[in-house]
Coordinates of C-alpha atoms in Angstrom, one line a residue:
M272 CA -6.3 -2.1 19.4
Y273 CA -5.0 -5.3 17.8
S274 CA -2.9 -5.2 14.6
L275 CA -1.5 -7.5 12.0
C276 CA 1.1 -6.5 9.5
V277 CA 2.0 -8.2 6.2
R278 CA 5.0 -7.1 4.1
D279 CA 6.0 -7.4 0.4
H280 CA 7.9 -5.2 -2.0
I281 CA 7.7 -3.6 -5.5
M282 CA 10.1 -2.3 -8.0
I283 CA 9.0 0.6 -10.1
A284 CA 10.4 3.3 -12.4
H285 CA 9.1 6.9 -12.5
S286 CA 10.1 10.5 -12.8
F287 CA 8.9 13.7 -11.2
R288 CA 7.9 17.1 -12.5
G289 CA 9.1 20.1 -10.5
E290 CA 12.4 21.7 -9.6
I291 CA 11.9 20.5 -6.0
F292 CA 12.7 17.0 -7.1
G293 CA 16.2 17.9 -8.5
P294 CA 17.8 14.8 -10.3
A295 CA 14.7 12.7 -9.6
Q296 CA 13.0 14.7 -12.5
Q297 CA 14.8 12.1 -14.6
L298 CA 13.5 8.6 -15.0
H299 CA 14.8 6.5 -12.1
G300 CA 14.0 3.3 -10.3
A301 CA 12.8 2.6 -6.8
T302 CA 12.3 -0.5 -4.7
Y303 CA 9.8 -0.1 -1.9
V304 CA 9.3 -2.4 1.1
V305 CA 5.5 -2.2 1.6
D306 CA 3.9 -2.9 5.0
C307 CA 0.1 -3.3 5.3
E308 CA -1.0 -3.0 8.9
L309 CA -4.6 -3.9 9.6
R310 CA -6.2 -3.0 13.0
R311 CA -9.4 -3.9 14.9
R312 CA -10.6 -3.4 18.5
E313 CA -11.5 -7.1 19.2
L314 CA -10.2 -10.3 17.7
D315 CA -12.5 -12.4 15.5
P316 CA -14.0 -15.7 16.9
D317 CA -10.9 -17.5 15.8
G318 CA -8.6 -15.1 17.8
L319 CA -7.3 -13.3 14.7
V320 CA -7.2 -9.8 13.3
V321 CA -7.6 -11.3 9.9
D322 CA -6.3 -14.4 8.1
I323 CA -2.6 -13.6 7.5
G324 CA -2.4 -15.8 4.4
K325 CA -5.3 -14.0 2.7
A326 CA -3.9 -10.6 3.7
S327 CA -0.5 -11.6 2.2
M328 CA -2.1 -12.8 -1.0
V329 CA -4.2 -9.7 -1.5
L330 CA -1.2 -7.4 -0.9
R331 CA 0.8 -9.4 -3.5
E332 CA -2.1 -9.1 -6.0
V333 CA -2.4 -5.3 -5.4
L334 CA 1.4 -4.8 -5.7
G335 CA 1.5 -7.1 -8.7
E336 CA -0.5 -4.5 -10.6
L337 CA 2.4 -2.0 -10.1
D338 CA 5.5 -4.2 -9.9
Y339 CA 8.1 -3.7 -12.6
Q340 CA 6.0 -0.9 -14.2
N341 CA 7.1 2.5 -15.4
L342 CA 4.5 4.6 -13.5
D343 CA 4.9 7.5 -15.9
Q344 CA 3.2 5.3 -18.4
H345 CA 0.6 3.7 -16.1
P346 CA -2.9 4.8 -17.2
A347 CA -4.1 5.3 -13.6
F348 CA -1.3 7.7 -12.8
K349 CA -1.3 9.9 -16.0
G350 CA 0.1 13.3 -15.2
Q351 CA 0.6 12.5 -11.5
N352 CA 3.9 12.8 -9.5
T353 CA 3.9 9.3 -8.1
T354 CA 5.7 10.2 -4.8
T355 CA 6.1 7.7 -2.0
E356 CA 3.2 9.4 -0.2
F357 CA 1.0 9.3 -3.3
L358 CA 1.7 5.6 -3.8
A359 CA 0.9 4.8 -0.2
R360 CA -2.6 6.2 -0.7
A361 CA -3.0 4.5 -4.1
I362 CA -2.1 1.1 -2.6
F363 CA -4.4 1.8 0.4
D364 CA -7.3 2.5 -1.9
R365 CA -6.7 -0.6 -4.0
F366 CA -6.4 -2.8 -0.9
A367 CA -9.5 -1.3 0.8
A368 CA -11.5 -2.0 -2.3
R369 CA -10.5 -5.7 -2.1
I370 CA -11.5 -5.7 1.6
S371 CA -14.9 -4.3 0.6
A372 CA -15.2 -6.9 -2.1
G373 CA -14.9 -9.7 0.5
E374 CA -11.4 -10.9 -0.5
L375 CA -10.2 -11.1 3.2
G376 CA -13.3 -13.1 4.3
E377 CA -15.9 -12.7 7.0
S378 CA -13.4 -11.7 9.7
A379 CA -12.5 -8.5 7.8
K380 CA -15.9 -7.1 8.8
G381 CA -14.3 -6.2 12.2
L382 CA -11.4 -4.3 10.7
S383 CA -11.4 -0.6 11.5
V384 CA -8.1 1.0 10.4
M385 CA -5.5 0.3 7.8
R386 CA -2.0 1.7 7.4
I387 CA 0.1 1.4 4.3
Q388 CA 3.8 2.2 4.7
L389 CA 6.3 2.4 1.8
S390 CA 10.0 2.3 2.9
E391 CA 12.4 3.7 0.4
S392 CA 15.4 2.7 2.6
H393 CA 16.2 1.9 6.2
V394 CA 16.1 5.7 6.9
A395 CA 13.2 7.0 4.9
W396 CA 9.5 6.0 4.5
A397 CA 6.0 7.5 4.0
A398 CA 2.6 6.1 4.9
F399 CA -1.1 6.6 4.6
E400 CA -3.5 5.6 7.3
A401 CA -7.3 5.9 7.6
E402 CA -10.3 4.3 9.0
L403 CA -11.9 1.6 6.9
P404 CA -15.6 1.8 5.9
A405 CA -17.8 -0.5 8.0
L406 CA -18.7 -3.6 6.2

């Protein structure tokens, strides 16, 4: 399996509901390093997993919708604890929709798996990984 990973980051604010979250029940900020890994079994005719420039641009656009936002006030996340795990899936879904819309070009038709990882620090991260629908 071949893979390509692009990286960016976002800064958000949010709070959590539930005693398990302790002091994080209060509004606080987080900066996440976001890795988007795309995989395929065979390289495209140009010898690529996918165009790295397009993948980087799409990741920035997806993250731009969340960057510098208070997620407690974001309409898409109303009433949701926006945990790192939850955000990994939300970013996955948004990126996958852009792949389906053709924003990564023809070579994206060979992509089979995507993994989105959000690193809270150098010692803690969460991810969501799944197969991509065939194009």
